[in-house]
Short mmCIF file of C-alpha atoms in Angstrom, two decimals:
data_model
loop_
_atom_site.label_atom_id
_atom_site.label_comp_id
_atom_site.label_asym_id
_atom_site.label_seq_id
_atom_site.Cartn_x
_atom_site.Cartn_y
_atom_site.Cartn_z
CA MET A 1 0.02 -0.05 0.01
CA TYR A 2 1.29 3.34 -0.91
CA VAL A 3 1.02 6.75 0.43
CA VAL A 4 0.70 9.46 -1.92
CA LYS A 5 2.25 12.82 -1.48
CA GLU A 6 2.74 15.87 -3.35
CA ASP A 7 6.62 15.81 -3.42
CA ALA A 8 8.85 13.65 -5.28
CA ASP A 9 9.57 11.59 -2.17
CA TYR A 10 7.24 8.24 -1.05
CA VAL A 11 6.71 6.51 2.10
CA LEU A 12 6.61 2.85 2.02
CA SER A 13 4.34 0.49 4.08
CA GLU A 14 6.16 -1.77 6.85
CA ASN A 15 8.11 -4.91 5.10
CA HIS A 16 7.49 -3.43 1.51
CA PRO A 17 10.11 -4.25 -0.82
CA ASP A 18 12.61 -1.60 -1.59
CA LEU A 19 11.48 0.06 -5.05
CA ALA A 20 14.60 2.11 -5.66
CA ASN A 21 16.46 -0.62 -7.38
CA ALA A 22 13.47 -2.77 -8.24
CA THR A 23 13.20 -4.40 -11.81
CA ALA A 24 10.26 -5.23 -13.99
CA PRO A 25 8.26 -7.86 -12.83
CA PRO A 26 8.74 -11.27 -14.24
CA THR A 27 6.38 -12.68 -16.82
CA THR A 28 4.71 -15.74 -17.54
CA ASN A 29 5.76 -17.75 -20.88
CA ALA A 30 2.31 -17.19 -21.86
CA THR A 31 2.22 -13.54 -21.75
CA GLN A 32 5.80 -13.24 -23.41
CA LYS A 33 4.17 -15.48 -26.17
CA ARG A 34 1.28 -13.32 -26.54
CA LYS A 35 3.54 -10.01 -26.88
CA THR A 36 5.58 -11.83 -29.56
CA ASN A 37 2.57 -12.68 -31.65
CA SER A 38 1.25 -9.49 -31.22
CA LYS A 39 4.61 -8.00 -32.96
CA LYS A 40 4.54 -10.43 -35.54
CA ARG A 41 0.94 -9.47 -36.32
CA VAL A 42 1.66 -5.78 -36.59
CA ALA A 43 4.90 -6.58 -38.81
CA SER A 44 2.95 -8.41 -41.23
CA LYS A 45 0.43 -5.79 -41.68
CA LYS A 46 3.16 -3.47 -42.58
CA LYS A 47 4.13 -5.82 -45.20
CA ARG A 48 3.57 -5.03 -48.89
CA LYS A 49 -0.02 -6.19 -50.18
CA ARG A 50 0.31 -8.72 -53.00
CA LEU A 51 -1.75 -8.44 -56.13
CA ALA A 52 -4.75 -10.79 -55.92
CA VAL A 53 -6.40 -12.36 -59.39
CA TYR A 54 -8.87 -9.58 -59.37
CA ASP A 55 -6.08 -7.11 -59.43
CA VAL A 56 -4.63 -9.22 -62.40
CA VAL A 57 -8.04 -9.33 -63.99
CA ARG A 58 -8.57 -5.51 -64.07
CA LEU A 59 -5.37 -5.07 -65.26
CA ILE A 60 -5.67 -7.25 -68.17
CA GLN A 61 -8.84 -5.55 -69.09
CA SER A 62 -7.42 -2.41 -68.89
CA LYS A 63 -4.54 -2.99 -71.29
CA CYS A 64 -6.38 -5.19 -73.20
CA ILE A 65 -4.16 -8.33 -72.85
CA LYS A 66 -4.81 -11.29 -75.01
CA SER A 67 -2.32 -13.77 -73.95
CA ARG A 68 0.19 -15.17 -71.33
CA VAL A 69 2.96 -14.11 -73.54
CA GLU A 70 1.70 -10.16 -73.37
CA LEU A 71 1.26 -10.39 -69.81
CA MET A 72 4.63 -11.76 -69.18
CA ALA A 73 5.79 -8.58 -71.49
CA VAL A 74 3.92 -6.25 -69.14
CA ALA A 75 5.49 -7.92 -65.91
CA SER A 76 8.90 -7.99 -67.35
CA LYS A 77 8.55 -4.07 -68.06
CA TRP A 78 7.41 -3.28 -64.97
CA GLN A 79 10.46 -5.55 -63.41
CA GLU A 80 12.92 -2.92 -64.88
CA GLN A 81 11.01 -0.26 -63.28
CA GLY A 82 11.22 -1.49 -59.94
CA LYS A 83 7.85 -2.68 -59.95
CA THR A 84 8.04 -6.78 -59.11
CA ASP A 85 4.29 -7.12 -58.11
CA LEU A 86 3.19 -8.16 -61.26
CA ALA A 87 6.39 -10.59 -61.94
CA GLU A 88 5.77 -12.25 -58.37
CA PHE A 89 2.33 -13.12 -59.03
CA VAL A 90 3.24 -14.67 -62.67
CA CYS A 91 6.03 -16.82 -60.96
CA ASN A 92 4.59 -17.51 -57.72
CA ARG A 93 0.71 -18.52 -58.83
CA GLY A 94 1.95 -20.62 -61.90
CA PRO A 95 0.49 -20.97 -65.32
CA ARG A 96 -2.90 -22.27 -64.49
CA VAL A 97 -3.70 -19.32 -62.40
CA VAL A 98 -2.71 -17.00 -64.98
CA ASN A 99 -4.28 -18.72 -67.89
CA GLU A 100 -7.41 -18.84 -65.39
CA ALA A 101 -7.05 -15.05 -64.73
CA LEU A 102 -6.94 -14.39 -68.69
CA GLU A 103 -10.09 -16.26 -69.59
CA THR A 104 -11.94 -14.33 -66.61
CA ALA A 105 -10.79 -11.24 -67.97
CA HIS A 106 -12.02 -11.98 -71.57
CA GLU A 107 -15.28 -13.50 -70.16
CA LEU A 108 -15.98 -10.37 -68.16
CA THR A 109 -15.43 -8.24 -71.15
CA GLN A 110 -17.46 -10.07 -73.41
CA ALA A 111 -20.18 -10.90 -70.80
CA GLU A 112 -22.44 -8.08 -72.25
CA LYS A 113 -22.08 -8.92 -75.48
CA ARG A 114 -22.52 -12.76 -75.12
CA LEU A 115 -25.55 -12.40 -73.28
CA GLU A 116 -27.24 -10.12 -76.07
CA ARG A 117 -26.24 -12.81 -78.59
CA THR A 118 -27.89 -15.74 -76.76
CA SER A 119 -30.99 -13.65 -76.76
CA LYS A 120 -30.72 -13.96 -80.56
CA THR A 121 -31.99 -16.78 -82.55
CA ARG A 122 -29.70 -18.30 -85.56
CA LEU A 123 -31.91 -16.57 -88.14
CA GLU A 124 -31.56 -13.08 -86.47
CA LEU A 125 -27.90 -13.59 -86.33
CA LEU A 126 -27.84 -14.20 -89.81
CA GLN A 127 -30.02 -11.05 -90.80
CA GLU A 128 -27.45 -9.19 -88.87
CA GLN A 129 -24.75 -10.50 -91.14
CA LEU A 130 -26.54 -9.41 -94.34
CA THR A 131 -25.96 -5.73 -93.14
CA GLN A 132 -22.41 -5.85 -92.83
CA PRO A 133 -20.22 -5.34 -95.80
CA TYR A 134 -18.28 -7.90 -97.62
CA GLN A 135 -14.94 -9.06 -96.02
CA ASP A 136 -11.74 -9.50 -97.72
CA ASN A 137 -13.21 -7.26 -100.74
CA CYS A 138 -15.33 -10.51 -102.22
CA ASP A 139 -17.78 -8.74 -103.63
CA GLY A 140 -20.04 -11.72 -103.73
CA LEU A 141 -17.56 -13.78 -105.29
CA TRP A 142 -18.63 -16.80 -102.64
CA LEU A 143 -22.13 -16.86 -104.04
CA ARG A 144 -21.30 -16.92 -107.24
CA VAL A 145 -18.89 -19.89 -107.16
CA ALA A 146 -21.73 -21.67 -104.65
CA VAL A 147 -24.05 -21.42 -107.12
CA GLN A 148 -21.81 -22.93 -109.98
CA ILE A 149 -20.47 -25.83 -107.56
CA LEU A 150 -24.61 -26.65 -106.84
CA GLU A 151 -25.53 -26.68 -110.35
CA GLY A 152 -22.72 -28.62 -111.80
CA ASN A 153 -23.31 -31.39 -108.85
CA GLY A 154 -27.02 -31.43 -109.84
CA ILE A 155 -28.30 -29.82 -106.87
CA PRO A 156 -31.11 -27.38 -107.13
CA VAL A 157 -29.74 -24.12 -105.14
CA SER A 158 -33.36 -23.84 -103.46
CA THR A 159 -32.84 -27.37 -102.23
CA PHE A 160 -29.77 -26.50 -100.67
CA ALA A 161 -30.66 -23.45 -99.39
CA SER A 162 -33.82 -24.92 -97.95
CA ALA A 163 -31.92 -27.66 -95.71
CA VAL A 164 -29.58 -25.15 -94.38
CA TYR A 165 -32.34 -22.73 -93.52
CA ASP A 166 -34.57 -25.36 -91.64
CA ALA A 167 -31.16 -26.36 -89.92
CA LEU A 168 -30.56 -23.09 -88.78
CA LEU A 169 -34.44 -22.25 -87.72
CA ARG A 170 -34.98 -25.71 -85.79
CA GLY A 171 -31.44 -26.29 -84.63
CA ARG A 172 -29.57 -29.70 -84.25
CA GLY A 173 -31.47 -32.46 -83.84
CA LYS A 174 -32.47 -36.31 -85.37
CA TYR A 175 -33.87 -35.62 -88.98
CA ARG A 176 -32.17 -32.19 -89.13
CA ASN A 177 -29.02 -32.51 -90.35
CA VAL A 178 -27.29 -31.39 -93.49
CA TYR A 179 -25.04 -33.91 -95.24
CA VAL A 180 -22.78 -32.48 -97.74
CA HIS A 181 -21.24 -35.46 -99.75
CA GLY A 182 -18.64 -35.78 -102.61
CA PRO A 183 -15.15 -36.62 -103.78
CA ALA A 184 -12.10 -34.76 -102.30
CA ASN A 185 -11.75 -31.22 -103.78
CA CYS A 186 -15.42 -30.89 -104.96
CA GLY A 187 -16.21 -27.97 -102.72
CA LYS A 188 -18.03 -29.31 -99.96
CA THR A 189 -16.36 -27.43 -97.22
CA PHE A 190 -16.54 -24.08 -99.42
CA LEU A 191 -20.42 -24.45 -99.58
CA ILE A 192 -20.78 -24.27 -95.56
CA SER A 193 -17.81 -22.44 -94.93
CA PRO A 194 -19.52 -18.96 -94.23
CA LEU A 195 -21.25 -20.25 -91.69
CA LYS A 196 -18.06 -20.67 -89.54
CA SER A 197 -17.53 -17.09 -89.83
CA ILE A 198 -21.17 -16.35 -88.53
CA TYR A 199 -21.60 -18.65 -85.63
CA GLU A 200 -19.66 -20.20 -83.13
CA CYS A 201 -19.35 -23.43 -84.64
CA PHE A 202 -17.68 -26.97 -83.32
CA VAL A 203 -15.87 -27.74 -85.89
CA ASN A 204 -13.55 -31.23 -86.55
CA PRO A 205 -13.80 -32.99 -83.37
CA VAL A 206 -10.81 -34.42 -82.16
CA SER A 207 -10.01 -38.34 -81.90
CA GLY A 208 -10.08 -40.15 -78.53
CA SER A 209 -12.91 -40.76 -75.82
CA PHE A 210 -13.79 -37.21 -75.38
CA ALA A 211 -14.12 -36.00 -79.01
CA TRP A 212 -17.51 -33.95 -78.66
CA VAL A 213 -16.43 -32.10 -75.64
CA GLY A 214 -17.28 -28.71 -76.28
CA ILE A 215 -20.57 -29.27 -78.79
CA GLY A 216 -22.67 -27.67 -76.19
CA LYS A 217 -21.22 -24.16 -76.36
CA ALA A 218 -21.66 -24.20 -80.32
CA GLU A 219 -24.76 -21.88 -81.84
#
């Protein structure tokens, strides 16, 4: 028990230890460990924040990066400038995470357009294409050649056009396939090649047990 006074001197109770040469009171191991852990937490908060996947996705979108090579080039350039965040992300997270970030960025960028596209029918997409100018300055050359191929093989243009129209209108299904048969180099692929530039098609399934993986994404 202390007796508080106004001056600097103090009075101790009977048998009280001398405080003049007193040291800090001993602490238990648990108390000391809590102090150590607290210091570590404070130190960790002061460390530089690493890039998250979301940060990299935003970067990819802002710089219109299309491939992992382009992202690596940006990381290398930043590293030369003393900014190592992106290089650390690429090195530490590995190719899988980087590729997923690229894919996610692309999906986010195209999300609104893809949603709008999915609301349209195949024929509506075809009609939109009719309003677009000819590509590669073909000036209708494909149509003239396609008519020659069909007529040269005894196939009425109206018959082929009706089959393709019905397939686009009703979609893929039983008894709704357009089968183009003929020898090599007779123009089979040429006749349907414009569809691949208009629609997202499933082309040339690979050999193996999973040959048709991805067909559900085709239009």
